[in-house]
């Protein structure tokens, strides 16, 4: 490269010389009348220019040589760096080409997988649409069945509710009627009890009067017998007096009669003497009346107890029916 530059500069210099010679020759031809001094002066001038040009060429050659060496060193360094870079780039290209090949293979594999997945997704979508239609149909059927079942249950519950309302109304009516009957029976029993008590009071007063009369006659008879001296003979000839025996139930009935208890509490010795010395017919009549009164009281008490028990049973049935209806309503509301 340096030799070529030198050769080029020499060629340029020779060309300059030839060109300058041709110019001079032309000038000689054209300007033949110019004097020699002027030519000499021009020649010197041209030679100076030639020397300056030669010096400049030498300077340029030196400068170019230095620059060339500098550029050569720079270019060598750059070329080495570029070679290193090229080698690195070639290595990177090889690595990237390998990676690119792998990525191409993976891309092809992924494309195949995507294609398979797309087909699978399409098949699943088709099956899903079929299942969705089937599920919709099944849900519609279940909904219709549930609606029919609930309508049936609601109708049955409405019938039960209406029946319960009717039974409740009947029970209320029967309960009111039973209350009225009970009140009427109670009034009738109270009237009968009052009438019986009045009748017994009258009989008791009659018996007390009869008892007083018999007592007076007895006292009179005893006084007469004592005066006659026959009391000792009568006691020796007469046996033991007959005493009436009362059972536990008769004693309870006698104790339950307030008027009779009052009489027995006030005058027990008179009643004892009456029972021992009155005739059998009077005693039987009195005992029968007492038993009738006590039986009537017991009957009225049992009747009122039965009526109360019947009313309590009716109320318990109504309560249980109401609780059952409320439980069914709660179950229906919870199911809905």
Coordinates of C-alpha atoms in Angstrom, one line a residue:
X1 CA 0.0 0.0 0.0
X2 CA 2.9 2.4 0.8
X3 CA 4.7 1.5 -2.5
X4 CA 1.5 2.2 -4.4
X5 CA 1.2 5.6 -2.7
X6 CA 4.8 6.4 -3.6
X7 CA 4.3 5.3 -7.2
X8 CA 1.2 7.3 -7.5
X9 CA 3.0 10.4 -6.1
X10 CA 5.8 9.8 -8.6
X11 CA 3.4 9.5 -11.5
X12 CA 1.7 12.7 -10.4
X13 CA 5.1 14.4 -10.2
X14 CA 6.2 13.2 -13.6
X15 CA 2.9 14.2 -15.0
X16 CA 3.4 17.6 -13.5
X17 CA 6.8 17.8 -15.1
X18 CA 5.6 16.8 -18.5
X19 CA 2.7 19.2 -18.2
X20 CA 4.9 22.0 -17.2
X21 CA 7.3 21.2 -20.1
X22 CA 4.5 21.2 -22.6
X23 CA 3.3 24.4 -21.1
X24 CA 6.8 25.9 -21.5
X25 CA 7.0 24.7 -25.1
X26 CA 3.8 26.2 -25.9
X27 CA 4.8 29.4 -24.3
X28 CA 8.0 29.4 -26.4
X29 CA 6.0 29.0 -29.5
X30 CA 3.5 31.6 -28.6
X31 CA 5.6 34.1 -27.0
X32 CA 8.7 34.0 -29.0
X33 CA 9.2 37.6 -28.4
X34 CA 9.5 37.3 -24.7
X35 CA 13.0 38.0 -23.5
X36 CA 15.3 35.6 -21.9
X37 CA 15.2 37.3 -18.5
X38 CA 11.6 36.9 -18.2
X39 CA 11.9 33.3 -19.2
X40 CA 14.6 32.8 -16.7
X41 CA 12.5 34.3 -14.1
X42 CA 9.6 32.2 -14.9
X43 CA 11.8 29.1 -15.0
X44 CA 13.1 29.9 -11.6
X45 CA 9.7 30.4 -10.4
X46 CA 8.6 27.1 -11.9
X47 CA 11.5 25.4 -10.3
X48 CA 10.7 26.9 -7.0
X49 CA 7.2 25.7 -7.4
X50 CA 8.6 22.3 -8.4
X51 CA 10.9 22.2 -5.3
X52 CA 8.0 23.3 -3.1
X53 CA 5.8 20.7 -4.6
X54 CA 8.5 18.1 -4.2
X55 CA 9.0 19.1 -0.6
X56 CA 5.3 19.1 -0.1
X57 CA 5.1 15.6 -1.7
X58 CA 7.9 14.4 0.6
X59 CA 6.1 16.0 3.6
X60 CA 2.9 14.5 2.5
X61 CA 4.5 11.1 1.9
X62 CA 6.0 11.2 5.4
X63 CA 2.7 12.4 6.8
X64 CA 0.8 9.7 4.9
X65 CA 3.3 7.1 5.9
X66 CA 2.9 8.0 9.6
X67 CA -0.8 8.2 9.2
X68 CA -0.8 4.9 7.3
X69 CA 1.2 3.3 10.1
X70 CA -1.1 4.7 12.7
X71 CA -4.2 3.7 10.7
X72 CA -2.6 0.3 10.1
X73 CA -2.1 -0.2 13.8
X74 CA -5.6 1.1 14.5
X75 CA -7.0 -1.1 11.7
X76 CA -5.1 -4.1 12.9
X77 CA -6.4 -3.6 16.4
X78 CA -9.9 -3.0 15.1
X79 CA -9.6 -6.0 12.8
X80 CA -8.5 -8.2 15.7
X81 CA -11.4 -6.8 17.7
X82 CA -13.7 -7.3 14.8
X83 CA -12.4 -10.8 14.3
X84 CA -13.0 -11.5 18.0
X85 CA -16.4 -9.9 17.7
X86 CA -17.1 -11.9 14.5
X87 CA -16.1 -15.1 16.3
X88 CA -18.3 -14.2 19.2
X89 CA -21.1 -13.3 16.9
X90 CA -20.6 -16.5 14.9
X91 CA -20.7 -18.4 18.2
X92 CA -23.8 -16.5 19.2
X93 CA -25.2 -17.1 15.8
X94 CA -24.5 -20.8 16.1
X95 CA -26.0 -20.8 19.6
X96 CA -29.0 -18.8 18.5
X97 CA -29.4 -21.0 15.4
X98 CA -29.4 -24.0 17.7
X99 CA -31.9 -22.3 20.0
X100 CA -33.9 -21.2 17.0
X101 CA -33.9 -24.8 15.8
X102 CA -35.0 -26.0 19.2
X103 CA -37.6 -23.2 19.3
X104 CA -38.8 -24.2 15.9
X105 CA -39.1 -27.8 17.0
X106 CA -40.9 -26.6 20.2
X107 CA -43.0 -24.3 18.1
X108 CA -44.0 -27.2 15.9
X109 CA -44.7 -29.3 18.9
X110 CA -46.7 -26.5 20.5
X111 CA -48.6 -26.0 17.3
X112 CA -49.5 -29.6 17.2
X113 CA -50.5 -29.5 20.9
X114 CA -52.5 -26.3 20.2
X115 CA -54.2 -28.1 17.3
X116 CA -54.9 -31.1 19.5
X117 CA -56.1 -28.9 22.3
X118 CA -58.3 -26.9 19.9
X119 CA -59.9 -30.1 18.7
X120 CA -60.3 -31.3 22.3
X121 CA -61.8 -27.9 23.2
X122 CA -64.2 -28.1 20.3
X123 CA -65.2 -31.6 21.2
X124 CA -65.6 -30.6 24.9
X125 CA -67.7 -27.6 23.8
X126 CA -69.9 -29.8 21.7
X127 CA -70.3 -32.3 24.6
X128 CA -70.8 -29.3 27.0
X129 CA -73.6 -28.0 24.8
X130 CA -75.1 -31.5 24.7
X131 CA -74.8 -31.8 28.5
X132 CA -76.1 -28.3 29.0
X133 CA -79.2 -29.1 26.9
X134 CA -79.6 -32.3 28.9
X135 CA -79.1 -30.5 32.2
X136 CA -81.7 -27.9 31.2
X137 CA -84.1 -30.5 30.2
X138 CA -83.5 -32.4 33.5
X139 CA -83.8 -29.2 35.5
X140 CA -87.0 -28.3 33.7
X141 CA -88.4 -31.8 34.4
X142 CA -87.3 -31.7 38.1
X143 CA -88.8 -28.2 38.4
X144 CA -92.1 -29.4 37.0
X145 CA -92.0 -32.4 39.3
X146 CA -91.1 -30.3 42.3
X147 CA -93.9 -27.8 41.4
X148 CA -96.4 -30.6 41.0
X149 CA -95.2 -32.2 44.3
X150 CA -95.3 -28.8 46.1
X151 CA -98.7 -28.0 44.6
X152 CA -100.0 -31.4 45.8
X153 CA -98.5 -30.8 49.3
X154 CA -99.9 -27.3 49.4
X155 CA -103.3 -28.6 48.4
X156 CA -103.1 -31.3 51.0
X157 CA -102.0 -28.8 53.6
X158 CA -104.8 -26.4 52.6
X159 CA -107.2 -29.3 53.0
X160 CA -105.8 -30.2 56.3
X161 CA -105.9 -26.5 57.3
X162 CA -109.5 -26.3 56.3
X163 CA -110.3 -29.5 58.0
X164 CA -108.5 -28.3 61.1
X165 CA -110.4 -25.0 61.0
X166 CA -113.7 -26.9 60.7
X167 CA -112.7 -29.2 63.5
X168 CA -111.6 -26.3 65.5
X169 CA -114.9 -24.5 64.9
X170 CA -116.8 -27.7 65.7
X171 CA -114.7 -28.2 68.8
X172 CA -115.3 -24.6 69.9
X173 CA -119.0 -25.0 69.2
X174 CA -119.1 -28.3 71.1
X175 CA -117.0 -26.8 73.9
X176 CA -119.4 -23.9 74.2
X177 CA -122.3 -26.2 74.1
X178 CA -120.7 -28.4 76.8
X179 CA -120.1 -25.3 78.8
X180 CA -123.7 -24.3 78.5
X181 CA -124.8 -27.9 79.3
X182 CA -122.4 -27.9 82.2
X183 CA -123.7 -24.6 83.5
X184 CA -127.3 -25.9 83.1
X185 CA -126.4 -29.2 84.8
X186 CA -124.6 -27.3 87.5
X187 CA -127.6 -25.0 88.0
X188 CA -129.9 -28.0 88.0
X189 CA -127.6 -29.8 90.4
X190 CA -127.4 -26.8 92.6
X191 CA -131.2 -26.4 92.6
X192 CA -131.6 -30.1 93.3
X193 CA -129.1 -29.9 96.1
X194 CA -130.8 -26.9 97.5
X195 CA -134.2 -28.6 97.3
X196 CA -132.7 -31.8 98.8
X197 CA -131.1 -29.8 101.6
X198 CA -134.4 -28.0 102.3
X199 CA -136.2 -31.4 102.3
X200 CA -133.6 -32.9 104.6
X201 CA -133.7 -29.9 106.9
X202 CA -137.5 -30.2 107.1
X203 CA -137.1 -34.0 107.8
X204 CA -134.4 -33.2 110.3
X205 CA -136.6 -30.7 112.1
X206 CA -139.4 -33.2 112.1
X207 CA -137.1 -35.9 113.4
X208 CA -135.8 -33.5 116.1
X209 CA -139.3 -32.7 117.1
X210 CA -140.2 -36.4 117.1
X211 CA -137.1 -37.0 119.1
X212 CA -138.1 -34.4 121.6
X213 CA -141.5 -35.8 121.8
X214 CA -140.3 -39.4 122.2
X215 CA -137.8 -38.2 124.8
X216 CA -140.5 -36.5 126.8
X217 CA -142.7 -39.7 126.5
X218 CA -139.7 -41.8 127.5
X219 CA -138.9 -39.6 130.5
X220 CA -142.6 -39.7 131.5
X221 CA -142.6 -43.5 131.0
X222 CA -139.4 -44.0 132.9
X223 CA -140.8 -41.8 135.7
X224 CA -143.9 -43.9 135.7
X225 CA -142.0 -47.1 135.7
X226 CA -139.8 -46.0 138.5
X227 CA -142.8 -45.0 140.5
X228 CA -144.4 -48.4 139.9
X229 CA -141.1 -50.3 140.6
X230 CA -141.2 -52.1 137.3
X231 CA -137.9 -50.7 135.8
X232 CA -135.8 -53.4 137.5
X233 CA -138.1 -56.2 136.3
X234 CA -138.1 -54.8 132.7
X235 CA -134.3 -54.6 132.6
X236 CA -134.0 -58.2 133.9
X237 CA -136.5 -59.5 131.3
X238 CA -135.3 -57.5 128.3
X239 CA -132.2 -58.4 126.5
X240 CA -129.4 -56.1 125.2
X241 CA -130.6 -53.3 123.0
X242 CA -129.9 -53.6 119.2
X243 CA -127.3 -51.2 117.9
X244 CA -127.0 -50.2 114.3
X245 CA -123.5 -50.8 112.7
X246 CA -122.2 -48.4 110.1
X247 CA -119.5 -49.3 107.6
X248 CA -116.6 -47.1 106.6
X249 CA -118.4 -45.8 103.5
X250 CA -121.5 -44.9 105.4
X251 CA -119.4 -43.1 107.9
X252 CA -117.7 -41.1 105.1
X253 CA -121.1 -40.3 103.6
X254 CA -122.4 -39.2 107.0
X255 CA -119.3 -37.0 107.6
X256 CA -119.7 -35.4 104.1
X257 CA -123.2 -34.2 104.9
X258 CA -122.8 -30.8 106.5
X259 CA -126.3 -30.5 107.9
X260 CA -126.2 -34.0 109.3
X261 CA -122.7 -33.4 110.8
X262 CA -124.0 -30.3 112.4
X263 CA -126.9 -32.2 113.9
X264 CA -124.6 -35.0 115.1
X265 CA -122.1 -32.5 116.5
X266 CA -124.8 -30.5 118.4
X267 CA -127.0 -33.4 119.7
X268 CA -125.1 -36.7 119.5
X269 CA -126.8 -38.2 122.6
X270 CA -130.3 -37.6 121.1
X271 CA -129.3 -39.2 117.8
X272 CA -127.9 -42.2 119.6
X273 CA -131.0 -42.6 121.7
X274 CA -133.1 -42.2 118.6
X275 CA -131.2 -44.9 116.7
X276 CA -131.4 -47.3 119.7
X277 CA -135.0 -46.8 120.6
X278 CA -136.9 -45.8 117.5
X279 CA -138.6 -48.4 115.5
X280 CA -137.0 -50.1 112.5
X281 CA -139.1 -48.3 109.8
X282 CA -138.2 -44.8 111.0
X283 CA -134.5 -45.8 111.1
X284 CA -134.6 -47.3 107.7
X285 CA -136.3 -44.2 106.2
X286 CA -133.8 -41.9 107.7
X287 CA -130.8 -43.9 106.5
X288 CA -132.3 -44.2 103.0
X289 CA -132.7 -40.5 102.8
X290 CA -129.2 -39.9 104.0
X291 CA -127.8 -42.4 101.5
X292 CA -129.9 -40.8 98.7
X293 CA -128.5 -37.4 99.5
X294 CA -125.0 -38.6 99.6
X295 CA -125.4 -40.6 96.4
X296 CA -126.8 -37.5 94.7
X297 CA -123.8 -35.5 95.9
X298 CA -121.4 -38.1 94.7
X299 CA -123.2 -38.4 91.4
X300 CA -123.2 -34.6 90.8
X301 CA -119.5 -34.5 91.8
X302 CA -118.7 -37.3 89.3
X303 CA -120.8 -35.7 86.6
X304 CA -119.0 -32.4 87.0
X305 CA -115.6 -34.2 87.1
X306 CA -116.5 -36.1 83.8
X307 CA -117.6 -32.8 82.2
X308 CA -114.4 -31.1 83.2
X309 CA -112.4 -34.1 82.0
X310 CA -114.2 -34.0 78.7
X311 CA -113.5 -30.3 78.3
X312 CA -109.8 -30.8 79.2
X313 CA -109.6 -33.6 76.6
X314 CA -111.1 -31.4 73.9
X315 CA -108.7 -28.6 74.8
X316 CA -105.7 -30.9 74.7
X317 CA -106.8 -32.2 71.3
X318 CA -107.1 -28.7 70.0
X319 CA -103.7 -27.8 71.3
X320 CA -102.1 -30.9 69.8
X321 CA -103.8 -30.2 66.5
X322 CA -102.7 -26.6 66.5
X323 CA -99.1 -27.6 67.3
X324 CA -99.2 -30.2 64.5
X325 CA -100.5 -27.6 62.0
X326 CA -97.8 -25.1 63.0
X327 CA -95.1 -27.8 62.7
X328 CA -96.2 -28.7 59.2
X329 CA -96.3 -25.1 58.2
X330 CA -92.7 -24.6 59.6
X331 CA -91.5 -27.7 57.7
X332 CA -93.1 -26.5 54.5
X333 CA -91.6 -23.0 54.9
X334 CA -88.1 -24.5 55.7
X335 CA -88.3 -26.9 52.6
X336 CA -89.4 -24.0 50.4

